[in-house]
Amino acid sequence: MTASSISYPPQTSNPHNILESFKPPARLPARPSWGILFPIPLLIQFLSIIGSSIWLGVYVHRHGWRGSTTWGLVSGLAIDLVLRPIPYLYALHRARFKFWDRIVRESAERGDRAVLDVACATGSVMLRMARANPNPGATVVGVGTFSFVGNLPNSPERLYLNALAMGVPLDRLAVHRIPSYTSLPFADESFDLVTTQCGISQAGLTTKRLKMALGECGRVLRPGGRLVIFQENPISLSVYRKLLSQEMGWTEVEWRTLWNCWLDIFPSGHIEAIKPLEKPVEVV
């Protein structure tokens, strides 16, 4: 990696940039493929639809097709199957990218030189950042566990192919595989902007682990730098806002709902927060 703007902890070897492990394919991909954001609550919804379909099949088998009750159940399930995917597909392919395009544009206007994307997955955020930033010395770093929780598919090779498809120079990128988001392999105050798309929630289910992940994002962020969190449900965002403002002492924490982006049973939302200038983030 040629990114002089990124600092790693002293007396430790720099983590491997896994993009260097791949070779260009014989035929470059024509377009990027981001995969599918698949939050766990959405999985539960799909399983409930399957269960309802099985139950309806058993009901029809036992009672036949006669009667208004049967037709009411069938029509209700059919409408649910048709209408449920529409807002999800719009959010998946359009709405979330409209949000991130604004964040990317504002980052380029500020002249951010070092950007970190936590839980980078297939690169839908970090590659946009790298392509839009006019600063030739800017570097975008992604970290991920690359598990199948939250995104399908989820692999460094897919991210590499997406970078080629978008024409993003690889010398402006670095991607590291890490075991957990509660410990980031960077020195303090290394980044101007830290982004994450449904990544903090992958740190664990306990408030302690969520606070550790947020604390790490704050630790590697420079004073005055921005933290942008996109999350598919407001329940998690309320926890993050409380941790940032009450536990970590951040005063500029803004939470907004994205009413045009429904990846779950609730509309998605985001938090934009600015790291205080006067004191570092402390994690207990």
mmCIF file with all atom_site columns, C-alpha atoms in Angstrom, residues 20 33 63 127 131 150 152 180 196 202 219 226 267 274-275:
data_model
loop_
_atom_site.group_PDB
_atom_site.id
_atom_site.type_symbol
_atom_site.label_atom_id
_atom_site.label_alt_id
_atom_site.label_comp_id
_atom_site.label_asym_id
_atom_site.label_entity_id
_atom_site.label_seq_id
_atom_site.pdbx_PDB_ins_code
_atom_site.Cartn_x
_atom_site.Cartn_y
_atom_site.Cartn_z
_atom_site.occupancy
_atom_site.B_iso_or_equiv
_atom_site.pdbx_formal_charge
_atom_site.auth_seq_id
_atom_site.auth_comp_id
_atom_site.auth_asym_id
_atom_site.auth_atom_id
_atom_site.pdbx_PDB_model_num
ATOM 1  C CA . GLU A 1 20  ? -2.702  -7.480  -3.508 1.00 0.00 ? 20  GLU A CA 1
ATOM 2  C CA . SER A 1 33  ? -22.058 -6.361  -8.230 1.00 0.00 ? 33  SER A CA 1
ATOM 3  C CA . HIS A 1 63  ? -60.683 -27.747 3.831  1.00 0.00 ? 63  HIS A CA 1
ATOM 4  C CA . LEU A 1 127 ? -15.200 2.490   -3.887 1.00 0.00 ? 127 LEU A CA 1
ATOM 5  C CA . ARG A 1 131 ? -13.627 7.330   -7.230 1.00 0.00 ? 131 ARG A CA 1
ATOM 6  C CA . GLY A 1 150 ? -25.511 -8.793  6.655  1.00 0.00 ? 150 GLY A CA 1
ATOM 7  C CA . LEU A 1 152 ? -24.551 -11.834 0.374  1.00 0.00 ? 152 LEU A CA 1
ATOM 8  C CA . SER A 1 180 ? -13.682 -8.234  15.002 1.00 0.00 ? 180 SER A CA 1
ATOM 9  C CA . THR A 1 196 ? -20.052 2.074   8.176  1.00 0.00 ? 196 THR A CA 1
ATOM 10 C CA . GLN A 1 202 ? -21.964 -6.932  13.585 1.00 0.00 ? 202 GLN A CA 1
ATOM 11 C CA . ARG A 1 219 ? -10.181 6.447   18.449 1.00 0.00 ? 219 ARG A CA 1
ATOM 12 C CA . ARG A 1 226 ? -16.825 12.740  10.967 1.00 0.00 ? 226 ARG A CA 1
ATOM 13 C CA . PRO A 1 267 ? -37.236 2.747   7.559  1.00 0.00 ? 267 PRO A CA 1
ATOM 14 C CA . ILE A 1 274 ? -18.307 14.953  14.703 1.00 0.00 ? 274 ILE A CA 1
ATOM 15 C CA . LYS A 1 275 ? -15.495 13.968  17.045 1.00 0.00 ? 275 LYS A CA 1
#
